[in-house]
XYZ file of C-alpha atoms in Angstrom:
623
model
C -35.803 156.334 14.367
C -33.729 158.989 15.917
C -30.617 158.130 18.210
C -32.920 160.238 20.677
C -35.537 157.532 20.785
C -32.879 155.296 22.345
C -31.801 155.113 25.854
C -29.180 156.666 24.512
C -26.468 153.679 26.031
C -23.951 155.674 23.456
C -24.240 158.334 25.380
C -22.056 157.175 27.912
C -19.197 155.602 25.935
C -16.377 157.460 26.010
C -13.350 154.594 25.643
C -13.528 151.266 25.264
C -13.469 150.487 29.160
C -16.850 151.525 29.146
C -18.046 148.357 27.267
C -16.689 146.060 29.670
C -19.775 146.589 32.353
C -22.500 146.454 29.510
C -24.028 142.971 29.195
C -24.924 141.406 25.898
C -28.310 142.886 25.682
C -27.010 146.613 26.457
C -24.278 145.833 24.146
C -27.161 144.876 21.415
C -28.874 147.937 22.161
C -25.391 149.448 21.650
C -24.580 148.395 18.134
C -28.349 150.088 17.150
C -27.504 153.323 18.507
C -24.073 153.105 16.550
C -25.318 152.290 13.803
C -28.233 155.302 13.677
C -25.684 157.647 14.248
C -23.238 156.116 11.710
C -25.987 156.512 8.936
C -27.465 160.116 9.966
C -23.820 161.175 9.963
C -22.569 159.617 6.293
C -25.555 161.278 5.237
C -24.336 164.312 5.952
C -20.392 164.272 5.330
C -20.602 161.011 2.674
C -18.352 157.896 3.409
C -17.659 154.009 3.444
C -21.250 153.070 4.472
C -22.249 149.904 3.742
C -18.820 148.147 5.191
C -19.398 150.000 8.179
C -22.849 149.225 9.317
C -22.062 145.029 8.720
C -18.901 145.615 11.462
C -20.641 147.018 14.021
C -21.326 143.922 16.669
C -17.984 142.878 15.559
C -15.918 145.823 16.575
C -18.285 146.425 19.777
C -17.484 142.914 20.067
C -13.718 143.265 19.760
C -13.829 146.567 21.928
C -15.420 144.055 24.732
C -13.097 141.123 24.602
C -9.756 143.405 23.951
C -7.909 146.018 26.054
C -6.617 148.415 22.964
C -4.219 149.847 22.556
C -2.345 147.120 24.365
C -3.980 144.908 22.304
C -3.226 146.237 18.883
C -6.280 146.263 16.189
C -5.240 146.692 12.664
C -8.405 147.157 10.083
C -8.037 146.328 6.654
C -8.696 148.667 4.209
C -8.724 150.403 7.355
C -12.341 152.524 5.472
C -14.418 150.418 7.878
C -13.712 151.753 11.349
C -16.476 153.905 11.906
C -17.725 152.056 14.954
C -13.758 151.755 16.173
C -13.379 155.788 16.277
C -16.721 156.439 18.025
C -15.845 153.707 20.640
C -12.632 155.097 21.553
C -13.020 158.912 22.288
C -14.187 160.168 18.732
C -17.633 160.123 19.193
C -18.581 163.856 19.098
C -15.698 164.008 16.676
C -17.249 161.649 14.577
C -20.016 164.666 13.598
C -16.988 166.124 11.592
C -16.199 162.773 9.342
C -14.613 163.549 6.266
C -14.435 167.050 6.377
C -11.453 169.645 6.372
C -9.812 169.691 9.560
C -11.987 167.076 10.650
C -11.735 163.154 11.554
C -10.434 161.189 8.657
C -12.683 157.989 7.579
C -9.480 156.120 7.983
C -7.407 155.065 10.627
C -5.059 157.392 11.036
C -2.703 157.306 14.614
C -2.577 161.306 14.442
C -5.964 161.196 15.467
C -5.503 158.644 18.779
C -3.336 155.833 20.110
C -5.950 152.746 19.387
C -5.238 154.140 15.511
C -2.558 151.421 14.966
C -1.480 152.327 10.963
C -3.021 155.169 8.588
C -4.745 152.799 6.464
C -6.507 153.204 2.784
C -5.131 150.833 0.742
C -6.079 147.122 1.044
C -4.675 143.658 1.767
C -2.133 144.740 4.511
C -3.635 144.155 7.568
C -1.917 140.738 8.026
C 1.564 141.863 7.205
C 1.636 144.798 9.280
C -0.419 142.604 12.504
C 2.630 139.765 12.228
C 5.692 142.655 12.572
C 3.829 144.192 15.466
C 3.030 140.758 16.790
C 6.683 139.828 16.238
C 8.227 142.918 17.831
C 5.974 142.579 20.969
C 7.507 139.161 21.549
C 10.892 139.861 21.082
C 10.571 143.107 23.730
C 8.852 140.793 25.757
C 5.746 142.878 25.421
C 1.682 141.618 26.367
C -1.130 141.630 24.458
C -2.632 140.805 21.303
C -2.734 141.592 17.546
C -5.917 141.650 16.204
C -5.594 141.941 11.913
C -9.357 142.829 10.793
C -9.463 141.532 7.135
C -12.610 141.194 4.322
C -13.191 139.085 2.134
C -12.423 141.264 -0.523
C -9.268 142.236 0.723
C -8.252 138.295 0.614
C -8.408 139.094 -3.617
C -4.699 140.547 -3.274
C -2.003 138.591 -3.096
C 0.005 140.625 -0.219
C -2.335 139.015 2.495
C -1.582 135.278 0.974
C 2.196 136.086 1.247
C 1.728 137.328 5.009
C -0.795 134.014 5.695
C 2.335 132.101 4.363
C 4.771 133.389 7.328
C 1.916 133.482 10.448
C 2.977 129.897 11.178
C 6.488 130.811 11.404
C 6.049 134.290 13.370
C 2.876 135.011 14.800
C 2.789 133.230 18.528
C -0.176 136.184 19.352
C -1.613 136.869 16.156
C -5.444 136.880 15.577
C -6.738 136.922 12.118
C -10.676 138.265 11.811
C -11.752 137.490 7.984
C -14.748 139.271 7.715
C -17.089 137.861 5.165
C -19.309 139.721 3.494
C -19.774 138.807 0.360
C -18.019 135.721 -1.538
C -18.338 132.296 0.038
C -15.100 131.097 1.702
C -16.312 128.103 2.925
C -18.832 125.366 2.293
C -20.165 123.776 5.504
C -22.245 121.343 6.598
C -25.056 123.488 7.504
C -26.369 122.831 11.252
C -23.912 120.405 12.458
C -20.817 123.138 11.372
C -22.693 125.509 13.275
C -23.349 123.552 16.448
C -19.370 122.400 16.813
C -18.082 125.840 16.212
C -20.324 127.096 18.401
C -18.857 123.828 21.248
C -15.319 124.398 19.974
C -15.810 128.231 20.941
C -16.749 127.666 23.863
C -14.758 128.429 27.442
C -15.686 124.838 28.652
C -14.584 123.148 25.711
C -11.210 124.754 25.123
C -10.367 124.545 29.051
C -11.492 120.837 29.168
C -8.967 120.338 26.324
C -6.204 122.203 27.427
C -6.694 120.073 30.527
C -6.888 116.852 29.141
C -3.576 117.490 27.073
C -2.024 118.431 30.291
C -2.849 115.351 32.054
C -2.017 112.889 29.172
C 1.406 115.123 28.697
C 2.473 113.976 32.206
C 1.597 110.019 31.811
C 4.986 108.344 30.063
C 4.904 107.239 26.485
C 1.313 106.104 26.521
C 0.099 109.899 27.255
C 2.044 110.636 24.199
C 0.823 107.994 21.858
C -3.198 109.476 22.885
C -2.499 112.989 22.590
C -1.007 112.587 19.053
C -4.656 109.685 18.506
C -6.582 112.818 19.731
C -5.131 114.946 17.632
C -5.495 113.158 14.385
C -8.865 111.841 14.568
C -9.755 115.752 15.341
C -7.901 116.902 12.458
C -9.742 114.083 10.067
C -12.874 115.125 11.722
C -12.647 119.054 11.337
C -11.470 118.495 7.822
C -14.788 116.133 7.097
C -16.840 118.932 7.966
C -14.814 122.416 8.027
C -13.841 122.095 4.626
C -12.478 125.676 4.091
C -10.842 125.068 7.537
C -8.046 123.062 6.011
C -6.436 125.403 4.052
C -5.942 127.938 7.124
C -4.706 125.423 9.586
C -2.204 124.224 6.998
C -0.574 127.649 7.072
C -0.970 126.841 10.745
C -3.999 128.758 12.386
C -6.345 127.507 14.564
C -9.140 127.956 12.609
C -13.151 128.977 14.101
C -15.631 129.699 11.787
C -18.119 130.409 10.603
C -19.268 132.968 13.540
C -22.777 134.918 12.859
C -20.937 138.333 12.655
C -24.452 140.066 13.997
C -24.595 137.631 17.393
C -22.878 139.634 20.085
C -22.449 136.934 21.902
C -21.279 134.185 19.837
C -18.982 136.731 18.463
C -17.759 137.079 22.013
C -17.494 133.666 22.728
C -15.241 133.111 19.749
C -13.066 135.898 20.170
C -12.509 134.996 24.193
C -11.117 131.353 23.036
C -9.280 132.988 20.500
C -7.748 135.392 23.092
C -6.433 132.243 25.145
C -4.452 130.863 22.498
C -0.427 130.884 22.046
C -0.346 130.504 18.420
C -2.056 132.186 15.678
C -5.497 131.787 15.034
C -8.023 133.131 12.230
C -11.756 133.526 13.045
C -13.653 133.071 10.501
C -17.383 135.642 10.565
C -20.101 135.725 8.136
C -21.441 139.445 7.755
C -24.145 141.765 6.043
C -23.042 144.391 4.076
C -25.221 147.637 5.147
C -26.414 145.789 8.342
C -29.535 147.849 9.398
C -30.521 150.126 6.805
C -32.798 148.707 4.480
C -31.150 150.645 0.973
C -27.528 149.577 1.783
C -28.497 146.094 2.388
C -30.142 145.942 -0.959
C -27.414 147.961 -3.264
C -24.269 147.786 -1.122
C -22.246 148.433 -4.057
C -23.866 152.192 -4.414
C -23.070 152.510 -0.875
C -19.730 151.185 -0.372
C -18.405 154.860 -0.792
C -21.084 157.169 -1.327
C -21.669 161.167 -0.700
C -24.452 162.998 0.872
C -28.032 160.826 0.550
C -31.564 161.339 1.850
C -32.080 158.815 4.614
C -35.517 158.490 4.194
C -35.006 157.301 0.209
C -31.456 156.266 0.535
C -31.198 158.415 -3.182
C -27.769 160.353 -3.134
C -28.254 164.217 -3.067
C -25.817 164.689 -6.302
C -25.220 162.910 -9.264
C -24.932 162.824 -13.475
C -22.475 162.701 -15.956
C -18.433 162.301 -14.577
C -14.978 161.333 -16.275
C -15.518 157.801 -15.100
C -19.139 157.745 -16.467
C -17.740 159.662 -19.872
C -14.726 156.844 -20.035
C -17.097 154.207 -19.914
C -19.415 155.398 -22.427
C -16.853 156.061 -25.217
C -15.216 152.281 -24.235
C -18.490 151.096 -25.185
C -19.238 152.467 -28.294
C -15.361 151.655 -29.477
C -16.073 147.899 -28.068
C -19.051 147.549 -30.637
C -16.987 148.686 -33.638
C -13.766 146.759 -32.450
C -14.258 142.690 -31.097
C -10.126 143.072 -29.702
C -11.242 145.959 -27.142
C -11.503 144.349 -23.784
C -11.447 146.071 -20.318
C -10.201 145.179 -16.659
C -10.910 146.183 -13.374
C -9.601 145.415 -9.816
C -12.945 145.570 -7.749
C -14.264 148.922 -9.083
C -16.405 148.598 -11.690
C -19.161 150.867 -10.913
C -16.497 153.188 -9.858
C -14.799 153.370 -13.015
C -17.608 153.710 -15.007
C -17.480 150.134 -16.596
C -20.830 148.176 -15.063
C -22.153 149.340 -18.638
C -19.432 147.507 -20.459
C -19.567 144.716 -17.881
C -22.930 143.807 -18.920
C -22.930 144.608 -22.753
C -19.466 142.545 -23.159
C -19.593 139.820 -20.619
C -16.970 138.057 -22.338
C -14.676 140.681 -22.627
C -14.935 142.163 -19.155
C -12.618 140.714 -16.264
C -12.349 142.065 -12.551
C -9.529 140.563 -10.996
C -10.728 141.708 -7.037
C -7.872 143.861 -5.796
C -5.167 142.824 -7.239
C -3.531 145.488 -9.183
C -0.310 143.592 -9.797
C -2.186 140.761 -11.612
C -4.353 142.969 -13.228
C -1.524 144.802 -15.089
C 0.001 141.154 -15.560
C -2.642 139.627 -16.646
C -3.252 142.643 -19.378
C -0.032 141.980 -21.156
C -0.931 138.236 -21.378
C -3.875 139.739 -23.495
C -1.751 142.104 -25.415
C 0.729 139.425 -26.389
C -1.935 137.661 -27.751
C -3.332 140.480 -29.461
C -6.053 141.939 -28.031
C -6.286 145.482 -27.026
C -6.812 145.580 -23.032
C -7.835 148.795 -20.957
C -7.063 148.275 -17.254
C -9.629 151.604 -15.529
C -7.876 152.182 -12.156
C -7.469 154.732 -9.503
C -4.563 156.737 -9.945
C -3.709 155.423 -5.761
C -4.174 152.086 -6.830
C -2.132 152.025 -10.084
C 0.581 152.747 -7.596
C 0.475 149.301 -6.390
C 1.673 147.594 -9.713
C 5.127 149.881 -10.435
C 6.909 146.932 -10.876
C 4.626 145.396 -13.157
C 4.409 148.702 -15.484
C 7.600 148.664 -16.288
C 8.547 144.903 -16.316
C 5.442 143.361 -17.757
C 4.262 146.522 -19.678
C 7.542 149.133 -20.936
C 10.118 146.449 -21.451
C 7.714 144.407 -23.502
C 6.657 146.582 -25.805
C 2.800 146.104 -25.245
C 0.112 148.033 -26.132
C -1.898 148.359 -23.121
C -4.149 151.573 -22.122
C -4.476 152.490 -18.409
C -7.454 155.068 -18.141
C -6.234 156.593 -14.929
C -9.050 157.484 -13.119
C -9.456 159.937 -9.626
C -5.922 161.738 -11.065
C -5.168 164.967 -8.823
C -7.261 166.210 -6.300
C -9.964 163.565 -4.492
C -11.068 165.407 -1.812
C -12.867 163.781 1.495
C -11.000 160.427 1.532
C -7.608 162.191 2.278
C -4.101 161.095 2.311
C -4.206 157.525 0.988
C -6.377 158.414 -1.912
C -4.932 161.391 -3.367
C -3.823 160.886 -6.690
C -0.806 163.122 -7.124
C 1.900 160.428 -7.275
C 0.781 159.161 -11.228
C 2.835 161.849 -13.182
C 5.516 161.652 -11.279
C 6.166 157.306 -11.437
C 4.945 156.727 -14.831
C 7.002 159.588 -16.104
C 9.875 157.295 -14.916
C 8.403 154.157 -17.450
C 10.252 154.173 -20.795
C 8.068 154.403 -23.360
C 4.964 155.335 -22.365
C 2.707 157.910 -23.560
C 0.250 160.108 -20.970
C -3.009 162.103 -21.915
C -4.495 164.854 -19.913
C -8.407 165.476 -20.566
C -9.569 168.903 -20.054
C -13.545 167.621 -20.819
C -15.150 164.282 -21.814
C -15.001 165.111 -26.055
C -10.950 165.459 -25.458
C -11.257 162.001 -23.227
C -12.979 160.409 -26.308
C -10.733 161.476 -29.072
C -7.671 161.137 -26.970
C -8.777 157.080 -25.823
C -9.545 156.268 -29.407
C -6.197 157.911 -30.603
C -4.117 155.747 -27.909
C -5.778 152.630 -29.451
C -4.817 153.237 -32.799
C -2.257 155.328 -33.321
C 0.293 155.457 -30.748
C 2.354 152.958 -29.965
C 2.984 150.657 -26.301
C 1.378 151.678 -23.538
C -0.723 154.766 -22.962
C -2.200 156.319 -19.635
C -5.024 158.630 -19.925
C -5.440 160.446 -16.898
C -8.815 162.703 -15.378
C -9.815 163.818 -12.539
C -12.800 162.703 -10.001
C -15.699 164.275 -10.973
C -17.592 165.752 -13.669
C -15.823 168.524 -16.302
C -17.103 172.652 -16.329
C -17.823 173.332 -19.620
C -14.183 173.475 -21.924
C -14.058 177.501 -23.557
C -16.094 177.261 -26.865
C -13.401 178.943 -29.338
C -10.972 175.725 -28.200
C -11.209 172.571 -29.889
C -8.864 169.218 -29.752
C -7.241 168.312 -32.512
C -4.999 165.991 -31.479
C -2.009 168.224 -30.542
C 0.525 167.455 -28.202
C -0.349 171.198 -26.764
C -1.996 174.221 -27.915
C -1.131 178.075 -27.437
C -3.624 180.071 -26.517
C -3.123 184.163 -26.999
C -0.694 186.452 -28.188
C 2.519 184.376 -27.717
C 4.607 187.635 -27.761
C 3.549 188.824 -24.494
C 5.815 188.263 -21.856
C 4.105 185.936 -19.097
C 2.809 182.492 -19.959
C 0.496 180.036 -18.158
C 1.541 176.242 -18.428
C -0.946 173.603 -17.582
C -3.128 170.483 -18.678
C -5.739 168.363 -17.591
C -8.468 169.775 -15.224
C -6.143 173.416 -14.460
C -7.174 174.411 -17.933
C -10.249 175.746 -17.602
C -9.099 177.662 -14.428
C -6.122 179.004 -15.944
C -8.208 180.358 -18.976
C -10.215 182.444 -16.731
C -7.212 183.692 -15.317
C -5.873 184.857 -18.452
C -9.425 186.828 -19.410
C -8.161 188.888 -16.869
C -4.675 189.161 -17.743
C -3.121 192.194 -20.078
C 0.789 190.187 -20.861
C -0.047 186.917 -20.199
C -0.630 183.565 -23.108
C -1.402 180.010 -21.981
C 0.104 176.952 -23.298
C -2.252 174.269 -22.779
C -0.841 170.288 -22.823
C -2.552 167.634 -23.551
C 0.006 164.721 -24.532
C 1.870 165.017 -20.677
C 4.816 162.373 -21.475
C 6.991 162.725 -23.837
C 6.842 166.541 -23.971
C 6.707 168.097 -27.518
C 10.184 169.722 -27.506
C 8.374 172.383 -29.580
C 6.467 173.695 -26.557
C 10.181 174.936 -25.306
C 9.715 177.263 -28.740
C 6.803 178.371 -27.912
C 8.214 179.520 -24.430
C 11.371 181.238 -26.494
C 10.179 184.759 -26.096
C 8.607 184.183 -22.749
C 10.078 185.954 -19.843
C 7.779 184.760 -16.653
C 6.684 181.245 -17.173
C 4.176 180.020 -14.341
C 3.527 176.123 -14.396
C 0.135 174.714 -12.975
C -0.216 171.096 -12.289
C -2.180 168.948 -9.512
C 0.575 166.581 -8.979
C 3.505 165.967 -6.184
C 6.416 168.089 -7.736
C 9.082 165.926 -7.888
C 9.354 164.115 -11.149
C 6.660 166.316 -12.489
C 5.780 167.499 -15.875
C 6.489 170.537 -14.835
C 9.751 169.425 -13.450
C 10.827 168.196 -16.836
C 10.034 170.996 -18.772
C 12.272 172.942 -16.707
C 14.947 170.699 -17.431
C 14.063 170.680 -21.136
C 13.910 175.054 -20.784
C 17.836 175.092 -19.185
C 19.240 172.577 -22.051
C 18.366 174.858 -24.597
C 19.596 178.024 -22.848
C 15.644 179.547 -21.859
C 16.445 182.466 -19.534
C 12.776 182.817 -18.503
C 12.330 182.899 -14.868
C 10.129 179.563 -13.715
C 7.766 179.127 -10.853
C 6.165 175.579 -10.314
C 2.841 176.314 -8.470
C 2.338 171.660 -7.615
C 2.848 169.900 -4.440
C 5.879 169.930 -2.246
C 6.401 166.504 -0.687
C 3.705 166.213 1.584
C 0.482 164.037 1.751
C -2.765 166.273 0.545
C -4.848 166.161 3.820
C -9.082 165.980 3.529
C -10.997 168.794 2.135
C -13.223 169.139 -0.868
C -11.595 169.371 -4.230
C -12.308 173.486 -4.728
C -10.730 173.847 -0.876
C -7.992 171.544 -1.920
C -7.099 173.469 -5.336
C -7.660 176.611 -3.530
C -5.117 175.547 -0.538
C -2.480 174.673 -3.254
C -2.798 177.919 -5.025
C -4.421 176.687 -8.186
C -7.796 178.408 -8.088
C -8.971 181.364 -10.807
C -7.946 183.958 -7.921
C -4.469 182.338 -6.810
C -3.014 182.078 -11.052
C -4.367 185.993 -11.503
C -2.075 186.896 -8.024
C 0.776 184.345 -9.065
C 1.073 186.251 -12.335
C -0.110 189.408 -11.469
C 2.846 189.635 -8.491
C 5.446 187.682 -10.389
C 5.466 190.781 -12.910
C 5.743 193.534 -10.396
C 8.900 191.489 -8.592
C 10.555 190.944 -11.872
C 9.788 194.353 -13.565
């Protein structure tokens, strides 16, 4: 069914004012509408779909009981606040999801005040809702903070360490945990339901409040039956709420658990929770892909997913990738090898392990987000001598720095991280670019770094980081599938390889996925070689050799540029006296904004076109 079809209530929602004079059933017919357009346009641009569509009534929800931005929402990963941008003045905007120059499918507070944080990592919602929280009280400032948080996100361990200090700091702090998927709590099926739905209520929380009042004001007796009250509640809430004790011993009022689809009861909970002076966590049960029949039933395919068919729900690309490739080879190096094990933090299908996930059961761990423990808990299975490979985002491996070099480096253990979405990502923008990896672990003593150029150098360069270097080893490859490597080239397990006549006077540096796009530059270069690296960190001090006779040296790499390969082979160039002149073509401290991947390399400079010109002009300057 078309938006069309509908009265078309969306049509005239232009901020979130406009909710407040809809009634629950407009505000039902609402949530359809939103969700329609939410799926025809993630068809189109590709997105976070399946979170999305089970948030709608609560954000609508949220949007009705809340005056943002005064009352500040902060969404957690911060990928699920579709419905939040087309509610508050991004709806025609919201056509452009994804796409260069276009909305990003984050929050990002560029785009509009009720934006509260850019937001694409998970787990911080909390932390970041109890400073705000805490700095509104201290200025003496109204409203609410609102920290929207999934189940999921409750894996890391940075929303348990903000939990611990709500009772301490957060007088107007709201906690939504939003779950979707694992069971928090175990409840006593209707009679849980009936006295959240009583303790939710207006009536109930104003008779209360008006009772304690009146017993407050009788001498010592009043006392004695308020504290009575109060403990046969607590015995009470804890015979039946059972989940319930755990969040009201950090000090919440705790409500839950709320049908996240009922408008109203969603309402209901989130006015009494609006009334309170001290922090409280509401507690919702959701459906992943609310409303659309293929998300519902495979909402891991459509957590993130890129252009599909609506009718089918079948994406519109697909086949082999890096992740897919990394997979495959971990597999067939499992069967021959009972110490291989792997690790994820929530991204299995992602990294291209479901296949060793069901093959090796027993070998297969995902630790939910939790980066830190999953780099932890990999040297636990080092130490005892199994060979662990932890498949992570490069943007996520960020998370555990400490642990690399404390758990991982300074012990000595062999641990591979196959660092996946490296460089360029494309559509999901600033948080998720991963240009940062070079750069941190080149700061880690010890540890070795591959750069694919196709899935056969992938292979041969995972199983030579099993068994033959030593400590730790990142492999790292791009998102995406591989063009096809130039046929005369072949890996052999080089540090680096020089390709053409090394006596001409310009060379091309680069590794990893700028290989192939740097070799068709230099078809159509007269004086140019290429020096192609594969082993990223250490550097083969025989690549400065190879650059001796150089006299233009023009260094390609998708990567932030301080700290950079490319940065320490300049270094290496001016200790041994190189005069070559040196231009780093990478990233100058910025954040990569949204585009597609080509648009992105081509923006940088780094396309077949831009490495021709780069050469081609650096000669004529210099001659």
């Amino acid at each position: 069914m078309k938006r069309d079809d509908f009265t078309a209530i969306l049509d005239n929602i232009n901020s979130p004012k406009d909710l407040k004079k809809l009634n629950n059933s407009e505000l039902e017919q609402l949530c359809c509408e939103i969700r329609q357009y939410i799926v025809e346009t993630v068809s189109q641009t590709g997105g976070h779909l399946a979170s999305n569509l089970g948030v709608v009534e609560l954000t609508v929800a949220l949007h009705k009981v809340f005056n943002s931005p005064n009352d500040q929402m902060v969404f957690d990963v911060g990928h699920q606040c579709y419905t939040h941008k087309i509610l508050t003045g991004r709806k025609d905007a919201f056509k452009t999801l994804r796409t260069e120059n276009g909305i990003s499918g984050f929050t990002r507070p560029v785009e509009s005040e009720h934006d509260i944080f850019s937001s694409g990592h998970s787990s911080v919602s909390v932390s970041q809702a109890l400073g705000l929280a805490k700095a509104k009280e201290i200025k003496g400032e109204k409203g609410k903070v609102i920290a929207i948080i999934g189940d999921g996100s409750l894996t890391g361990g940075l929303a348990y360490e903000a939990l611990n200090s709500c009772d301490d700091f957060g007088g107007n702090l709201i906690v939504i945990v939003n779950d979707n998927n694992m069971s928090i709590s175990q409840n006593i099926g209707t009679m849980s339901k009936h006295l959240t739905t009583v303790r939710t209520s207006k009536e109930y929380f104003t008779f209360k409040s008006r009772v304690r009042r009146a017993l407050s004001k009788m001498p010592k007796l009043g006392a004695q039956i308020n504290r009575f009250i109060t403990y046969i509640n607590g015995r009470l809430r804890r015979s039946i709420y059972y989940n319930a004790t755990f969040f009201e011993d950090l000090g919440f009022r705790y409500y839950g658990p709320i049908d996240g689809h009922d408008i109203e009861s969603l309402i209901s909970a989130l006015e009494t929770a609006k009334a309170h002076t001290h922090p409280v966590l509401v507690h919702i049960n959701t459906v992943k892909g609310k409303g659309y029949a293929p998300a519902e039933q495979n909402p891991t395919q459509f957590h993130g997913i890129g252009k599909f068919d609506i009718e089918t729900g079948k994406p519109l690309s697909g086949g082999d990738n890096f992740s897919s490739a990394f997979g495959k080879t971990l597999c067939e190096l499992a069967a021959k090898d009972s110490r291989i094990c792997c690790i994820t933090a929530a991204m299995a299908e992602g990294t291209g392990l479901s296949e060793f996930a069901s093959k090796y059961p027993n070998r297969f761990f995902d630790v939910g987000i939790a980066e830190q423990h999953a780099v932890t808990f990999a040297s636990g299975l080092a130490k005892n001598g199994m060979v662990p490979v932890f498949a992570v985002y490069s943007t996520f491996l960020q998370r555990a720095y400490d642990q690399l070099i404390h758990d991982v480096a300074m012990q000595g253990l062999k641990i591979i991280f196959g660092v996946d979405r490296a460089g360029f990502v494309g559509e999901d923008g600033e948080s998720h670019q991963g240009i940062f990896d070079v750069s941190y672990l080149n700061t880690v003593p010890d540890m070795n770094i591959y750069a694919p150029a196709d899935y056969n150098e992938l292979a041969l360069m995972l199983g030579k980081s099993i068994y033959h270097d030593k400590g730790a080893v990142a492999i790292r490859y791009p998102r995406g599938g591989a063009e096809s490597v130039t046929n005369f080239y072949n890996y052999d397990k080089a540090d680096f390889a020089v390709i053409g006549d090394s006596s001409k006077p310009s060379c091309i540096v680069c590794y990893g996925r700028e290989f192939q796009t740097c070799y068709e530059a230099l078809e159509q270069l007269d004086d140019a070689f290429l020096i192609k690296i594969n082993r990223i960190k250490p550097l083969n001090p025989q690549i400065v050799d190879a650059l001796q006779n150089a006299k233009h040296i023009y260094f390609f790499e998708e990567s932030i540029k301080s700290g950079s390969v490319g940065s320490v082979l300049s270094e290496m160039l001016e200790e041994r006296g190189v005069s070559a002149s040196f231009k780093h073509i990478a990233i100058i401290d910025e954040f990569v904004k949204q585009a597609s991947v080509s648009r992105q390399i081509e923006i940088y400079g780094m396309d077949r076109q831009s490495v021709i010109n780069e050469v081609l002009n650096g000669e004529e300057n210099k001659a």
